[in-house]
Amino acid sequence: MYTLGRVCQRGASRRLTQQVQAGIALVMSASSLWLVANWKMHGTCAGVECWVRGVNAALETAPAVACVFCPPAPYLAVAAGAMPSPPSARLQLGAQTCHAQAKGAFTGEVSASMLAEMGCGYVILGHSERRAMGESDAEISARVKAALAAGLKPILCVGESRAAYEAQQTADILRQQLALLGEVDAQSLLIAYEPVWAIGSGATPSLVEIQSAHRVIKSTLGSAVCVLYGGSVNATNIQEILALPEVSGTLIGGASLDLETMAAIISVAATVTEK
Ligand code: PGA
């Protein structure tokens, strides 16, 4: 067991890219469920350090859970620096987006190779909040390819709006959005089914609806593709969602910010992997 007091103590800053990568190898061999924590534009340096130590400690008793932390970009180095030495470094790092170009005059943007250099193994792409800022399917497709070229695993978000949900167009929307992958090997990605109306709203689709959306994605991309569910996941509803055979994990926003809640989520996920 761990205590938050112990894990929140500030450790010596370390150069951790290799350690983070060693953690990836360690987790990938044993993982059967993914938990991706998307902090969006939240957090502080101190909060990131505390959370990273606490989540690593919580993962000690969850060998089959792979956990990816996606903090705001300025905190990636802080998160890497707070990681314990292998084999205790179980948490993996991801970013919330990357640019399609490797470098250039793109003020404010971050390239996939920069993220890889900072110890990231993953990058969320096509999140509905970024699509709402104007990211097109063509742009997302270019970003997916750039991420893969830099050795990152994209976590591609797809999902329907409330209007499309009400019009029962979920399957059509998903197929349309997945078409941006073209010839990309879907097994090199994680797909996150995130209904736009469920994100941050407290509402979730029924289990049957989650199952059927996941089936649409798998029938489009192949049954071996890993599909996560995202949208108002919390420590209470995660158990029944993860228990669905089509669901390979969850993408968690708001509920991931609090360490105690995240530790509870990890322990629920661990019980599902034991079944
Ligand atoms: P939420 O966010 O868990 O706060 O609904 C999920 C997401 O946007 O990825």
XYZ file of N, CA and C and ligand atoms in Angstrom, residues 38 40 127 129 194 198-200 231-233 251-254, ligand 1:
54
model
N -6.611 12.102 -19.193
C -6.475 13.330 -19.986
C -6.766 14.522 -19.077
N -6.413 17.610 -19.808
C -6.808 18.826 -20.541
C -5.964 20.010 -20.035
N -9.376 14.736 -30.557
C -10.320 14.943 -29.441
C -11.390 15.943 -29.886
N -12.751 18.299 -28.421
C -12.492 19.697 -28.058
C -11.535 20.339 -29.056
N -15.639 8.373 -27.918
C -16.045 9.422 -26.981
C -17.241 10.189 -27.550
N -21.293 13.136 -24.095
C -20.996 12.492 -22.805
C -19.771 13.111 -22.129
N -18.995 13.894 -22.874
C -17.748 14.431 -22.324
C -18.054 15.556 -21.339
N -17.631 15.356 -20.104
C -17.773 16.380 -19.074
C -19.206 16.666 -18.668
N -15.829 9.524 -21.753
C -16.991 10.415 -21.597
C -17.648 10.158 -20.256
N -17.334 11.039 -19.269
C -17.931 10.953 -17.924
C -17.681 9.614 -17.227
N -16.508 9.047 -17.456
C -16.124 7.836 -16.710
C -15.705 8.259 -15.307
N -10.818 6.309 -21.398
C -10.145 7.611 -21.418
C -10.896 8.469 -20.393
N -10.155 8.981 -19.436
C -10.802 9.633 -18.292
C -10.330 11.086 -18.208
N -11.275 12.009 -18.198
C -10.930 13.417 -18.074
C -11.044 13.874 -16.633
N -12.157 14.525 -16.313
C -12.350 15.148 -15.005
C -12.039 14.246 -13.819
P -14.543 13.491 -19.058
O -13.599 13.782 -20.307
O -14.094 12.183 -18.450
O -14.323 14.657 -18.144
O -15.932 13.387 -19.583
C -13.211 12.758 -21.177
C -12.423 13.331 -22.315
O -12.716 14.418 -22.788
O -11.463 12.724 -22.788
